[in-house]
PDB file of C-alpha atoms in Angstrom:
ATOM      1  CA  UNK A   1       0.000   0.000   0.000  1.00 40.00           C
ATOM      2  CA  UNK A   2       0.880   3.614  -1.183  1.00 42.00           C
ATOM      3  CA  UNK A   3       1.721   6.169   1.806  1.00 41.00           C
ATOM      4  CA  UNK A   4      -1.977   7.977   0.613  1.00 46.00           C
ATOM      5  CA  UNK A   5      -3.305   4.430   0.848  1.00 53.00           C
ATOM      6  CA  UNK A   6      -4.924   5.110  -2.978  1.00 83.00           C
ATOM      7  CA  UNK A   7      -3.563   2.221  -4.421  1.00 88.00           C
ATOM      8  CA  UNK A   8      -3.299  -1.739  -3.482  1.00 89.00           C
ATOM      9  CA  UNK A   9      -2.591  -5.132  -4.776  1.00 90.00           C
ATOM     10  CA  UNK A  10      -5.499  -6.211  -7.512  1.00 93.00           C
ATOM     11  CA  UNK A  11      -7.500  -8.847  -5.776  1.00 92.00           C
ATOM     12  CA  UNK A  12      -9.130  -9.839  -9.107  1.00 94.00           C
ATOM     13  CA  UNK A  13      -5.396 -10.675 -10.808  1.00 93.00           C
ATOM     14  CA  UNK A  14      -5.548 -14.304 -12.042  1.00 91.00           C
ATOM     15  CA  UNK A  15      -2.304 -14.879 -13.808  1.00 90.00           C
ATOM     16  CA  UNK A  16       1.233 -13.113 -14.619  1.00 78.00           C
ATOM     17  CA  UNK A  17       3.578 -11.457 -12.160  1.00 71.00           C
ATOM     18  CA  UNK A  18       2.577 -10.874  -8.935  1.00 71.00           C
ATOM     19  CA  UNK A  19       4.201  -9.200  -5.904  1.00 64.00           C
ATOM     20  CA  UNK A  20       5.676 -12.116  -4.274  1.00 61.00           C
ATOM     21  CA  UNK A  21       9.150 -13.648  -3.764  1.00 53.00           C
ATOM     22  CA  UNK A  22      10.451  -9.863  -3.635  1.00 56.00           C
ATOM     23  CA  UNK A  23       8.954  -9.111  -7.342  1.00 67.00           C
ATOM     24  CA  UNK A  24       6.964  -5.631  -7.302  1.00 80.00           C
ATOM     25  CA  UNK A  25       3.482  -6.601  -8.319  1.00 86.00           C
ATOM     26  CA  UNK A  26       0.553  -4.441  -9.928  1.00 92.00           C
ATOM     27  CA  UNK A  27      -1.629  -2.019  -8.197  1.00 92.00           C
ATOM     28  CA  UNK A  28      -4.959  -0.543  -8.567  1.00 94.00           C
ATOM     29  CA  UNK A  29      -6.696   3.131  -8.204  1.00 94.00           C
ATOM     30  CA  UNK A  30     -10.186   3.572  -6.472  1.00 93.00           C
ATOM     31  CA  UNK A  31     -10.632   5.089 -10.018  1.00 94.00           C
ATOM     32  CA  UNK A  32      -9.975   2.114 -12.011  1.00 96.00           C
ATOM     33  CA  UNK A  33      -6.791   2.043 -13.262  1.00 96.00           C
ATOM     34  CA  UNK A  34      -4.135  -0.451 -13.281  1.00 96.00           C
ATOM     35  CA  UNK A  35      -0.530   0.196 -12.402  1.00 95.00           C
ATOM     36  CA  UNK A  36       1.511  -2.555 -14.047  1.00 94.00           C
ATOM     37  CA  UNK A  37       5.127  -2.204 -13.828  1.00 91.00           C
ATOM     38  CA  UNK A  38       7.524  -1.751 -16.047  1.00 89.00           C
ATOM     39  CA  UNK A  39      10.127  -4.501 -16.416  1.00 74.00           C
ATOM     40  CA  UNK A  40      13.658  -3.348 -16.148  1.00 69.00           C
ATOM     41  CA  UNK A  41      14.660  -5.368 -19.542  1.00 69.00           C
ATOM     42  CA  UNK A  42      13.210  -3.930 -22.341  1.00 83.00           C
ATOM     43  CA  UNK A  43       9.684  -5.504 -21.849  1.00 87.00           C
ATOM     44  CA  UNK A  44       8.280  -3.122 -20.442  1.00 89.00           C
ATOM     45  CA  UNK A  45       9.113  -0.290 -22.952  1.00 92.00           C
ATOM     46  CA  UNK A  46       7.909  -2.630 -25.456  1.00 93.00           C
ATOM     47  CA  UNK A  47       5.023  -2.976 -24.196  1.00 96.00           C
ATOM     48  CA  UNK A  48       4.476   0.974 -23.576  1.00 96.00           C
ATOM     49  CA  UNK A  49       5.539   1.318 -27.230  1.00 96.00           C
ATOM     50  CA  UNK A  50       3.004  -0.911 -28.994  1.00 97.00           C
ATOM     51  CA  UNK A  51      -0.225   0.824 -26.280  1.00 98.00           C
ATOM     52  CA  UNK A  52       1.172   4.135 -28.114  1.00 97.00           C
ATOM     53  CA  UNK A  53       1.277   3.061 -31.617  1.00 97.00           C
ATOM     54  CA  UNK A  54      -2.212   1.012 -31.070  1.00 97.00           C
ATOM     55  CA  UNK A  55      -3.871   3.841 -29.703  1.00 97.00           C
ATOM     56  CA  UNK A  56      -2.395   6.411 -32.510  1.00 96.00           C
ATOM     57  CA  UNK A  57      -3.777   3.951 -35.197  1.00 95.00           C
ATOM     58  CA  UNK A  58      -6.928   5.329 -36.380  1.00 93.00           C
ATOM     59  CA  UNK A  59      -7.167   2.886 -39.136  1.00 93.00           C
ATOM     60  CA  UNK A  60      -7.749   0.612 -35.995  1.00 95.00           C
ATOM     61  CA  UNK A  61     -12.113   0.062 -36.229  1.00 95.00           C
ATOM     62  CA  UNK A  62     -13.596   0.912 -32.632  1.00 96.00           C
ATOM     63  CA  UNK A  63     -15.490  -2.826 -32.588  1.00 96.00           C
ATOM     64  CA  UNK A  64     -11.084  -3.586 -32.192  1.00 97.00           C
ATOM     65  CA  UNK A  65     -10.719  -1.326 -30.082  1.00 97.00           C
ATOM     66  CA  UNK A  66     -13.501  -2.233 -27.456  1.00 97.00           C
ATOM     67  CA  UNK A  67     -10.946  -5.278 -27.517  1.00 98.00           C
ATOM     68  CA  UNK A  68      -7.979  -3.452 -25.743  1.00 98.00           C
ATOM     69  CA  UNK A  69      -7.563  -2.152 -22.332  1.00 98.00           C
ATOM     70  CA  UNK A  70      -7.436   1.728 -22.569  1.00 98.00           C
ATOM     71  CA  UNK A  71      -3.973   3.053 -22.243  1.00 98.00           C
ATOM     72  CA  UNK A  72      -3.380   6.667 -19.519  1.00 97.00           C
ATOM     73  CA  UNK A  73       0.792   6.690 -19.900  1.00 96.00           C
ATOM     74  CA  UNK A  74       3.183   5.644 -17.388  1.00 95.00           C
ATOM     75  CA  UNK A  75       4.071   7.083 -13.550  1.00 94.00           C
ATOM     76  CA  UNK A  76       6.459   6.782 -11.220  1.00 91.00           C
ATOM     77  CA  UNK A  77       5.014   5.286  -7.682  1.00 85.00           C
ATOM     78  CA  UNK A  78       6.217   4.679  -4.358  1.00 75.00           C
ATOM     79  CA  UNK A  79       6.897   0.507  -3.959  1.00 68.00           C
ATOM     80  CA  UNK A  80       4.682  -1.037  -1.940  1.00 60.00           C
ATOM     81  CA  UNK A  81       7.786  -2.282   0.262  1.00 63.00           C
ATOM     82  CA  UNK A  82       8.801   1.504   0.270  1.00 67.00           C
ATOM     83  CA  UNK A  83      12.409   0.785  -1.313  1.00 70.00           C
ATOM     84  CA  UNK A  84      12.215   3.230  -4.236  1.00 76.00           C
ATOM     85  CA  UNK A  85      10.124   4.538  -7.069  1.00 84.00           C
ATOM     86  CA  UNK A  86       9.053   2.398  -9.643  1.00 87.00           C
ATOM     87  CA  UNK A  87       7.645   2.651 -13.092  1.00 91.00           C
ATOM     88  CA  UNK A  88       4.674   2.211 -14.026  1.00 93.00           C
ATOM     89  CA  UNK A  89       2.339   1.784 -17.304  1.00 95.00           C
ATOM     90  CA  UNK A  90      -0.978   2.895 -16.145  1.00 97.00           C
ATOM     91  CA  UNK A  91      -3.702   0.774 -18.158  1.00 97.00           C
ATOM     92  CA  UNK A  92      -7.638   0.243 -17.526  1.00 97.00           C
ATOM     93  CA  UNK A  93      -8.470  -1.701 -14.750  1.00 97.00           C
ATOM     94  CA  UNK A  94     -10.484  -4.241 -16.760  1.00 97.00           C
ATOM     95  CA  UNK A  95     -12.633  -5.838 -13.356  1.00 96.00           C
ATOM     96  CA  UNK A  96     -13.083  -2.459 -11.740  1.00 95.00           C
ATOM     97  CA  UNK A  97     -16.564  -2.446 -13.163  1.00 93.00           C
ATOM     98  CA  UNK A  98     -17.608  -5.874 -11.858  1.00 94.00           C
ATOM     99  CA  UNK A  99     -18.725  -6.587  -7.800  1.00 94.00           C
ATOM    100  CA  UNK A 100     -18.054 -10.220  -8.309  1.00 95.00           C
ATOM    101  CA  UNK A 101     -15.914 -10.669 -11.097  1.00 96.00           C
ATOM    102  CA  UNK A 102     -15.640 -14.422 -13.189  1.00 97.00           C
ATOM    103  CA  UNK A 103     -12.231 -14.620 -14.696  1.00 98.00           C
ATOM    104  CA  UNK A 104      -9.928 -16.149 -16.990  1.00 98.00           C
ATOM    105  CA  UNK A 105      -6.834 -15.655 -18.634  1.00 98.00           C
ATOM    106  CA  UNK A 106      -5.763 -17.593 -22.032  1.00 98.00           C
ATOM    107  CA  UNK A 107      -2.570 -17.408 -23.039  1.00 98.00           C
ATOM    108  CA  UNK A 108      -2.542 -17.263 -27.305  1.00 98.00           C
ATOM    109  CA  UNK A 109      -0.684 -19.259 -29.886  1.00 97.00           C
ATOM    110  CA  UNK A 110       1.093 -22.880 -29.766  1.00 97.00           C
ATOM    111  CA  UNK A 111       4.279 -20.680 -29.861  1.00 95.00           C
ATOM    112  CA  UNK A 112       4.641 -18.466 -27.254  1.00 94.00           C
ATOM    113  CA  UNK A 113       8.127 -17.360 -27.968  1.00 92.00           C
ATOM    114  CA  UNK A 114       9.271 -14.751 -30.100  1.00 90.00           C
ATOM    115  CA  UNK A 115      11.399 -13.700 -33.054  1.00 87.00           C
ATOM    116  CA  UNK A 116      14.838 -12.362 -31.930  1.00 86.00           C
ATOM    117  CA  UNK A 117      14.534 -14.087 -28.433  1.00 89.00           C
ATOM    118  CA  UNK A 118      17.561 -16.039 -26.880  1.00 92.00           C
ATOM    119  CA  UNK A 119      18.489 -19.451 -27.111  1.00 93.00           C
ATOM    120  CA  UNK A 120      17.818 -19.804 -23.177  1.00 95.00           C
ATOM    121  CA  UNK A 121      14.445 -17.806 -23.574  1.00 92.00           C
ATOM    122  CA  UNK A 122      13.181 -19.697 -26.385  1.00 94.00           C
ATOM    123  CA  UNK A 123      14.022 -23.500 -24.946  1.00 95.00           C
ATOM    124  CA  UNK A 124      12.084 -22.249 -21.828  1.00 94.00           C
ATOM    125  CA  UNK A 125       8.626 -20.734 -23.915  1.00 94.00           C
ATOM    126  CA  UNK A 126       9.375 -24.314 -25.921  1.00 95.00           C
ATOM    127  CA  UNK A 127       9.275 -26.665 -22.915  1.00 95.00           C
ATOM    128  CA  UNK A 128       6.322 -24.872 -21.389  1.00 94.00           C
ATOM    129  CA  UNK A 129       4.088 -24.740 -24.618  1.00 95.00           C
ATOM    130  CA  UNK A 130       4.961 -28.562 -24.798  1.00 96.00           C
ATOM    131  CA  UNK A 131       4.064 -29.026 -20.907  1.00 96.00           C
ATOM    132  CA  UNK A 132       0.997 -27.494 -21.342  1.00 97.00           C
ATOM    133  CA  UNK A 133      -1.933 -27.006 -24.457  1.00 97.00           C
ATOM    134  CA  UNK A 134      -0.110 -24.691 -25.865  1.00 97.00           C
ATOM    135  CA  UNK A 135       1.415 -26.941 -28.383  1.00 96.00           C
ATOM    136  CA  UNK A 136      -1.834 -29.026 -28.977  1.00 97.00           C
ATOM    137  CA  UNK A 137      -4.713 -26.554 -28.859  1.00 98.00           C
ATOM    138  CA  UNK A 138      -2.819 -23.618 -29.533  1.00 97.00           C
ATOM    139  CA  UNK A 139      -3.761 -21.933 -26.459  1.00 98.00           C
ATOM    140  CA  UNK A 140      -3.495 -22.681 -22.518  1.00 98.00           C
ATOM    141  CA  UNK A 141      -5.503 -21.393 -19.542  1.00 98.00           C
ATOM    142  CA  UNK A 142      -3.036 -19.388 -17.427  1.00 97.00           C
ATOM    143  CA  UNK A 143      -5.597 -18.962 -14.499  1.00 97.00           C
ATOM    144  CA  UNK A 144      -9.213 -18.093 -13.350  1.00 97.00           C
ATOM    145  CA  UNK A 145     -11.198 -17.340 -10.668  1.00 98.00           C
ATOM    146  CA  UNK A 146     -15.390 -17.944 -10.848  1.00 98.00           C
ATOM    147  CA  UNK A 147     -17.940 -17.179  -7.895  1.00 97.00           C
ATOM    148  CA  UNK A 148     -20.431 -19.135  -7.347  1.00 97.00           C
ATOM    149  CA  UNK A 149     -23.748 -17.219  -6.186  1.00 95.00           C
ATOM    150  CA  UNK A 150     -24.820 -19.861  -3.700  1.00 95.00           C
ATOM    151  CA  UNK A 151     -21.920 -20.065  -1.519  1.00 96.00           C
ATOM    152  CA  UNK A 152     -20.730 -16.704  -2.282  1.00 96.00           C
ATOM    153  CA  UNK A 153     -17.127 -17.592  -2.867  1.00 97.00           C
ATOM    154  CA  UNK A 154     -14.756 -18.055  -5.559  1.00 97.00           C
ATOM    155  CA  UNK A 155     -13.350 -21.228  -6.692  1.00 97.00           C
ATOM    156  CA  UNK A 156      -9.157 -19.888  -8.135  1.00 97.00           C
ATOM    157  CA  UNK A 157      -7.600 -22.633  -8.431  1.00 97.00           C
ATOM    158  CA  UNK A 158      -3.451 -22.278  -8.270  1.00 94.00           C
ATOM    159  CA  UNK A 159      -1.154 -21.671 -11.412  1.00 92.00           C
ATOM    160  CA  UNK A 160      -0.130 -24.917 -10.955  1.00 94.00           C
ATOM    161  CA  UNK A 161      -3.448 -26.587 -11.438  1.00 96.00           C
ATOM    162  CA  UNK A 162      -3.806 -24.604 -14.569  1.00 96.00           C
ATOM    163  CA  UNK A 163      -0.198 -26.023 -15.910  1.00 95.00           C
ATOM    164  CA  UNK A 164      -1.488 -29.094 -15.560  1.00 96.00           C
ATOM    165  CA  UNK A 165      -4.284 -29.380 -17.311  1.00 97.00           C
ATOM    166  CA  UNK A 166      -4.768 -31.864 -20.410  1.00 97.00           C
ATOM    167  CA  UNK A 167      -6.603 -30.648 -23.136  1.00 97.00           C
ATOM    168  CA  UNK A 168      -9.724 -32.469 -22.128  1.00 97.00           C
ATOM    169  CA  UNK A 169      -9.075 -30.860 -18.672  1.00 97.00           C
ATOM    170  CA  UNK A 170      -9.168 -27.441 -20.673  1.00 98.00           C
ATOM    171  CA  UNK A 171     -12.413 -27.987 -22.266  1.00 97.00           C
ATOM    172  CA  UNK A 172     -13.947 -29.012 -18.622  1.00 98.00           C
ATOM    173  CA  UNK A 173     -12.300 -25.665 -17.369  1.00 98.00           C
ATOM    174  CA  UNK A 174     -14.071 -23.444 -19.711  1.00 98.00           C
ATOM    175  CA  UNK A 175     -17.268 -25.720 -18.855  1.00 98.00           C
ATOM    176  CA  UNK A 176     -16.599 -24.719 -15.256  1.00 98.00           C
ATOM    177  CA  UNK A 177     -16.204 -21.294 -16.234  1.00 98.00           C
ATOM    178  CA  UNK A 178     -19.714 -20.574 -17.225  1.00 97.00           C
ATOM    179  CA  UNK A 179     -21.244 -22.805 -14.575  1.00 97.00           C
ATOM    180  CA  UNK A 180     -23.418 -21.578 -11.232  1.00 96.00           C
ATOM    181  CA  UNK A 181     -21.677 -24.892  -9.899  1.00 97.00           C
ATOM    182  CA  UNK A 182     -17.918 -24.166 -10.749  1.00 97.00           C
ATOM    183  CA  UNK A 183     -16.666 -26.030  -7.500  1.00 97.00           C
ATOM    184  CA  UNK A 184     -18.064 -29.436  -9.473  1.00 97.00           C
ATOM    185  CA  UNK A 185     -15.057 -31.458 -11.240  1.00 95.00           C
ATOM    186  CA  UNK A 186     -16.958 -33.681 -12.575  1.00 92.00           C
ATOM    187  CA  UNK A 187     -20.761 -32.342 -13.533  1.00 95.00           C
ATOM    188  CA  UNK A 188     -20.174 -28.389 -13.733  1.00 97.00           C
ATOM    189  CA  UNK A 189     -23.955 -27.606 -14.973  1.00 96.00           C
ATOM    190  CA  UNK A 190     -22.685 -24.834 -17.904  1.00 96.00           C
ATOM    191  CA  UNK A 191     -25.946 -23.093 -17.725  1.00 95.00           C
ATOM    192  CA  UNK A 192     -24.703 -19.955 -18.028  1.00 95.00           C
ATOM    193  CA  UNK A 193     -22.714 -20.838 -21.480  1.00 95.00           C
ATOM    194  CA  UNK A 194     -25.744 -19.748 -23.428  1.00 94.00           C
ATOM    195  CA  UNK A 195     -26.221 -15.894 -22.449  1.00 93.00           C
ATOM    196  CA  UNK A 196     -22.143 -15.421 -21.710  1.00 95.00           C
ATOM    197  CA  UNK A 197     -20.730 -17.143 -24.648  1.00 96.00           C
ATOM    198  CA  UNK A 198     -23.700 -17.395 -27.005  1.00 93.00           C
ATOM    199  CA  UNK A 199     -26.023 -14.054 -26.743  1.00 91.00           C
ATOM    200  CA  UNK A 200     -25.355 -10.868 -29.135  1.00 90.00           C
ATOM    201  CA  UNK A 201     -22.171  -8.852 -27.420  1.00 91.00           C
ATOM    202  CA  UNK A 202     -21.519 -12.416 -25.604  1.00 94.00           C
ATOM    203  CA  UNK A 203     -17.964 -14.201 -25.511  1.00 97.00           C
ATOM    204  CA  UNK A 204     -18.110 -16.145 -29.030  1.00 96.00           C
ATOM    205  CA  UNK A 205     -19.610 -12.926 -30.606  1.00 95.00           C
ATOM    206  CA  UNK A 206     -16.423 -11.037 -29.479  1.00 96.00           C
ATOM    207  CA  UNK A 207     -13.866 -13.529 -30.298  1.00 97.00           C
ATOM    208  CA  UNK A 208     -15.029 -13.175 -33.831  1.00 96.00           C
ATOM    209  CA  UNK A 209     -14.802  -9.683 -34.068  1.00 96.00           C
ATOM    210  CA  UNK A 210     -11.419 -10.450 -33.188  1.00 97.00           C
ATOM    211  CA  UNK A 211     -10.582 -13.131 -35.799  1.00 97.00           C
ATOM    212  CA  UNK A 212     -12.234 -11.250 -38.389  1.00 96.00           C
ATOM    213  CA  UNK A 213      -9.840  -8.016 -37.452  1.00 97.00           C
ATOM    214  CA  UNK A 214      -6.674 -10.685 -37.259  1.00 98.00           C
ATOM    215  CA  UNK A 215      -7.659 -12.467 -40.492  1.00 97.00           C
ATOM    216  CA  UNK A 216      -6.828  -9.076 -42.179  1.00 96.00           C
ATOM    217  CA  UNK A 217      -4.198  -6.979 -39.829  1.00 96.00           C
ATOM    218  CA  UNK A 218      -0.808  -7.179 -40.534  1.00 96.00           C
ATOM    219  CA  UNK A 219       0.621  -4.595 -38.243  1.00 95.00           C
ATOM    220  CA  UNK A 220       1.658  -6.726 -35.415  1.00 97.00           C
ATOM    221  CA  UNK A 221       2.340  -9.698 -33.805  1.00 97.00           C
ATOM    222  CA  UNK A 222       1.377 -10.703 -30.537  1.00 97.00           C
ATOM    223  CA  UNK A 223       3.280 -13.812 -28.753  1.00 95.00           C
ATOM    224  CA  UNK A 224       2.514 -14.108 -25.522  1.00 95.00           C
ATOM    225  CA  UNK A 225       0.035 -12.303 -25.726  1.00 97.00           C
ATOM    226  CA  UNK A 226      -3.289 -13.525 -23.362  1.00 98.00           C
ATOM    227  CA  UNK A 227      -7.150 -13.252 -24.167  1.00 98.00           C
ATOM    228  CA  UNK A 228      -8.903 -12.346 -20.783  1.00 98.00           C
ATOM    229  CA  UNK A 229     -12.626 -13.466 -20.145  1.00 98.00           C
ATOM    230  CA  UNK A 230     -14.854 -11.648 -17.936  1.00 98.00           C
ATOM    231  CA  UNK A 231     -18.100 -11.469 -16.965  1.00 96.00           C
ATOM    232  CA  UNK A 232     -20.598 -10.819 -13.126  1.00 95.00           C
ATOM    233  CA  UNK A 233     -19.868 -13.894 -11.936  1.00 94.00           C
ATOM    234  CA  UNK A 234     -23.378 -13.155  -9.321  1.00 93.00           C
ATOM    235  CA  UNK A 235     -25.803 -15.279 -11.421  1.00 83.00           C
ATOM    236  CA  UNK A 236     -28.411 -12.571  -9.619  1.00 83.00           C
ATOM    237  CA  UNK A 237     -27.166  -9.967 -11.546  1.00 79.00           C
ATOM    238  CA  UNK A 238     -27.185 -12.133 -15.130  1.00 76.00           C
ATOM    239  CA  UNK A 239     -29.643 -10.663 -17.493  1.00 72.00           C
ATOM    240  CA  UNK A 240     -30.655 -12.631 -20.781  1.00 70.00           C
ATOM    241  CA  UNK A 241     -28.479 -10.248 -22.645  1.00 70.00           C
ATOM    242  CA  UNK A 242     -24.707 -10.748 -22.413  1.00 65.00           C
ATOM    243  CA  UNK A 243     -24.123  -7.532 -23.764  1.00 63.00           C
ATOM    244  CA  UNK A 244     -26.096  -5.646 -20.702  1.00 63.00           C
ATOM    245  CA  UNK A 245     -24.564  -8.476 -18.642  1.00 65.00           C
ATOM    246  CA  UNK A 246     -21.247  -6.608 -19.365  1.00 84.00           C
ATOM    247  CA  UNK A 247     -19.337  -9.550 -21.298  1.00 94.00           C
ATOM    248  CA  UNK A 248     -16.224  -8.387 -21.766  1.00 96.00           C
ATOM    249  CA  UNK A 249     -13.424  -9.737 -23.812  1.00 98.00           C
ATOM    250  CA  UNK A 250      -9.459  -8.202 -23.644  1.00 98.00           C
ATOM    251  CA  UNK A 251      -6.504  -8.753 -25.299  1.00 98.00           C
ATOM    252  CA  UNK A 252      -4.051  -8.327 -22.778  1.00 97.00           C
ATOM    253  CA  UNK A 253      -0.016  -8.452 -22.123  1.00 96.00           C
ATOM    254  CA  UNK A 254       1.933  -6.612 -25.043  1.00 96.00           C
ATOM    255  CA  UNK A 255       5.733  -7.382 -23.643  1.00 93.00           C
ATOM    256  CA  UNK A 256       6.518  -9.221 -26.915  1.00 94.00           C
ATOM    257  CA  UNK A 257       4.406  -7.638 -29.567  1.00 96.00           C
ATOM    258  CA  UNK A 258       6.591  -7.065 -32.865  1.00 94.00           C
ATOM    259  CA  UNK A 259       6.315  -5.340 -35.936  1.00 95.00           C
ATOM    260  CA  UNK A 260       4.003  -7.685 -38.020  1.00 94.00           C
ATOM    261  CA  UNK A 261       6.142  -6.830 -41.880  1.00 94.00           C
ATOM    262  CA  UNK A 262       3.077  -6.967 -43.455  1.00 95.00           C
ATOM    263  CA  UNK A 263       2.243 -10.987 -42.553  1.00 96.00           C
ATOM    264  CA  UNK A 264      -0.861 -11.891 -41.154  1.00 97.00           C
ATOM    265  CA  UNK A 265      -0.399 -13.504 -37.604  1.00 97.00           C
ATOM    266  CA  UNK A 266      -1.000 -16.818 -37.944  1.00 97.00           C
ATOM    267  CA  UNK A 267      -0.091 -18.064 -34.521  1.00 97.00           C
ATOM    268  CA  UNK A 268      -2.553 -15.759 -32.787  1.00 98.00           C
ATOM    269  CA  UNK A 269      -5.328 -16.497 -35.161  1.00 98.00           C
ATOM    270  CA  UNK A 270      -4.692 -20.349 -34.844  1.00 97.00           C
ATOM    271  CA  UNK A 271      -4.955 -20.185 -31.608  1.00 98.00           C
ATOM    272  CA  UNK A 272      -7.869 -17.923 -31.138  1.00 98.00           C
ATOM    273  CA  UNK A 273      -9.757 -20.348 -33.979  1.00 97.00           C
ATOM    274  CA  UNK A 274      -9.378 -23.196 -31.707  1.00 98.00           C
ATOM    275  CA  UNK A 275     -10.247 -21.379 -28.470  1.00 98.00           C
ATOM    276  CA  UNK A 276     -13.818 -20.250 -30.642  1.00 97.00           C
ATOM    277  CA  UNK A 277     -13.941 -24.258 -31.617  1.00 96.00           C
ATOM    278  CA  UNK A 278     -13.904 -25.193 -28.101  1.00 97.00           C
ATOM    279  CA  UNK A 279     -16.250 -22.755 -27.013  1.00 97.00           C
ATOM    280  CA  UNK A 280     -18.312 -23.446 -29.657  1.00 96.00           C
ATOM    281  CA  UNK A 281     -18.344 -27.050 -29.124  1.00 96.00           C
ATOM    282  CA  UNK A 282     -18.968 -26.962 -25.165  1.00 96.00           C
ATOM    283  CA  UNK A 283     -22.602 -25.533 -26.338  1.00 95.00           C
ATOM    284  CA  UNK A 284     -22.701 -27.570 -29.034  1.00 94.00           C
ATOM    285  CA  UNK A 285     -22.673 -30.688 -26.670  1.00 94.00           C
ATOM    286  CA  UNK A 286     -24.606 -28.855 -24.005  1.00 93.00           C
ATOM    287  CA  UNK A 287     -27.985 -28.611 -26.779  1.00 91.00           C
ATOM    288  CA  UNK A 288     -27.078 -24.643 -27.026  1.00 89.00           C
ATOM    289  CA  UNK A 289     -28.217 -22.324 -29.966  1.00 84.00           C
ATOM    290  CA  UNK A 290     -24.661 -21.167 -31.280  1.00 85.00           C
ATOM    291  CA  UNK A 291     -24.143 -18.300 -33.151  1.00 77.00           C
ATOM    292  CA  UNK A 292     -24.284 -18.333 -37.074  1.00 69.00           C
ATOM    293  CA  UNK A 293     -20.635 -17.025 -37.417  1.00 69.00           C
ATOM    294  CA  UNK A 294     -19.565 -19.822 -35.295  1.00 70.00           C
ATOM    295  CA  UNK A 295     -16.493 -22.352 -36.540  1.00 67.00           C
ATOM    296  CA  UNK A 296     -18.830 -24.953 -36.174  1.00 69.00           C
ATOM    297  CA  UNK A 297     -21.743 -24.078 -38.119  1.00 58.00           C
ATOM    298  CA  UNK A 298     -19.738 -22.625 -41.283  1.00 48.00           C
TER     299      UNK A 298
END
């Protein structure tokens, strides 16, 4: 905690970097933002770089757009263990908006290294895609959190539950995600799949807004890059319209975005086909209406 007390540790943070082990960790504002800091390799700058020339990209459709966090510049703050100032890239706080927030983070692309990396770096993104989905599904879940509304708690499972997971294991996840029963492991109910995946402004709806925007950009490519899932996990407060739900899909983590020389981004779009398969297929097998756009009805 800052001296003014204004910002804190992100209770709603599912995967990445956290402040543990002596690491300096994000923060939130009461206002939300999100303080993520800057790495002291070039990372960070990288990542500050590509918000910049995203945001200056008016070619870039708003339907995209509504895909990003929003970007407010970088600040130096106070450490939470008071040792010095750090930097900071000060991004939207993508849960602020949500009392009970359902989350999940998928990490894109059966290759999550990229070009120009070290020998060292790229052995250890290779091991770990071949550990995980990564290599077989072309994405992996790298955590989530879901409350349940008749317990009122969350079931977050560790980051090394999520590393484990087989691909079948993935495909139950994502069941479990959209379930008022997420605590289940073996008979998660996935009645909520139909108005947060499946509705107009729902999760499948924006996933293809972003395929059709990656089947044509050529600007950049994103390894490592993570889709983020989000939606009022209080099944109270679940309307029969995602999009007044508040659905929200994000592209997230920008650390190794490079200049895409006019090539579409095959890796990301791979992946992100596969991720709307497996959606698609979870209501597919649950007797849900799926969209017409969907990979499995084309």
């Amino acid at each position: 905690m800052t001296e003014d007390g204004l910002l804190c540790p992100p209770i709603n943070q599912v995967a990445g970097h956290s402040a543990t082990g002596g690491n300096i960790g994000p923060l939130v504002d009461k206002a939300g933002r999100f303080y993520k800091p800057l790495q002291n390799n070039q990372r960070g700058q990288n990542e500050v770089e590509f918000y910049k020339k995203f945001w200056a990209d008016q070619t870039i459709p708003p339907i995209v757009q509504d895909l990003f966090p929003r970007f407010y510049g970088t600040t130096s703050v106070q450490t939470s263990d008071e040792t010095g100032m750090c930097e900071y890239a000060v991004i939207e706080d993508l849960t602020y908006h949500f009392p009970h927030p359902s989350v999940i983070d998928i990490k894109m692309g059966s290759r999550t290294w990229y070009p120009g990396a070290t020998d060292e770096y790229i052995k250890k993104c290779l091991d770990k895609d071949r550990e995980t989905t990564s290599a077989l599904l072309g994405f992996r879940i790298s955590g989530l959190q879901v409350y349940e509304t008749a317990t009122k708690t969350t079931w977050k499972p560790d980051k090394k539950w999520c590393k484990e997971l087989s691909t079948e294991g993935v495909r139950l996840a994502l069941k479990r995600f959209v379930s008022t029963n997420p605590f289940s492991e073996t008979d998660p109910d996935g009645s909520l799949a139909s108005i947060i995946n499946g509705d107009p402004g729902g999760v499948l709806s924006q996933l293809l807004d972003l395929k059709a925007w990656f089947e044509e950009q050529t600007c950049f490519h994103f390894s490592s890059a993570s889709v983020l899932l989000i939606y009022e996990g209080d099944s109270t407060s679940i309307t029969e319209d995602a999009h007044r739900s508040g659905v929200s899909v994000k592209l997230i983590d920008f650390a190794h975005v490079i200049d895409g020389q006019n090539i579409i981004d095959h890796n990301f779009l791979g992946g992100l086909c596969s991720l709307i398969k497996v959606i698609s297929q979870i209501m597919a097998d649950l007797g849900m209406k799926l969209p017409k756009e969907s990979l499995l009805t084309t």
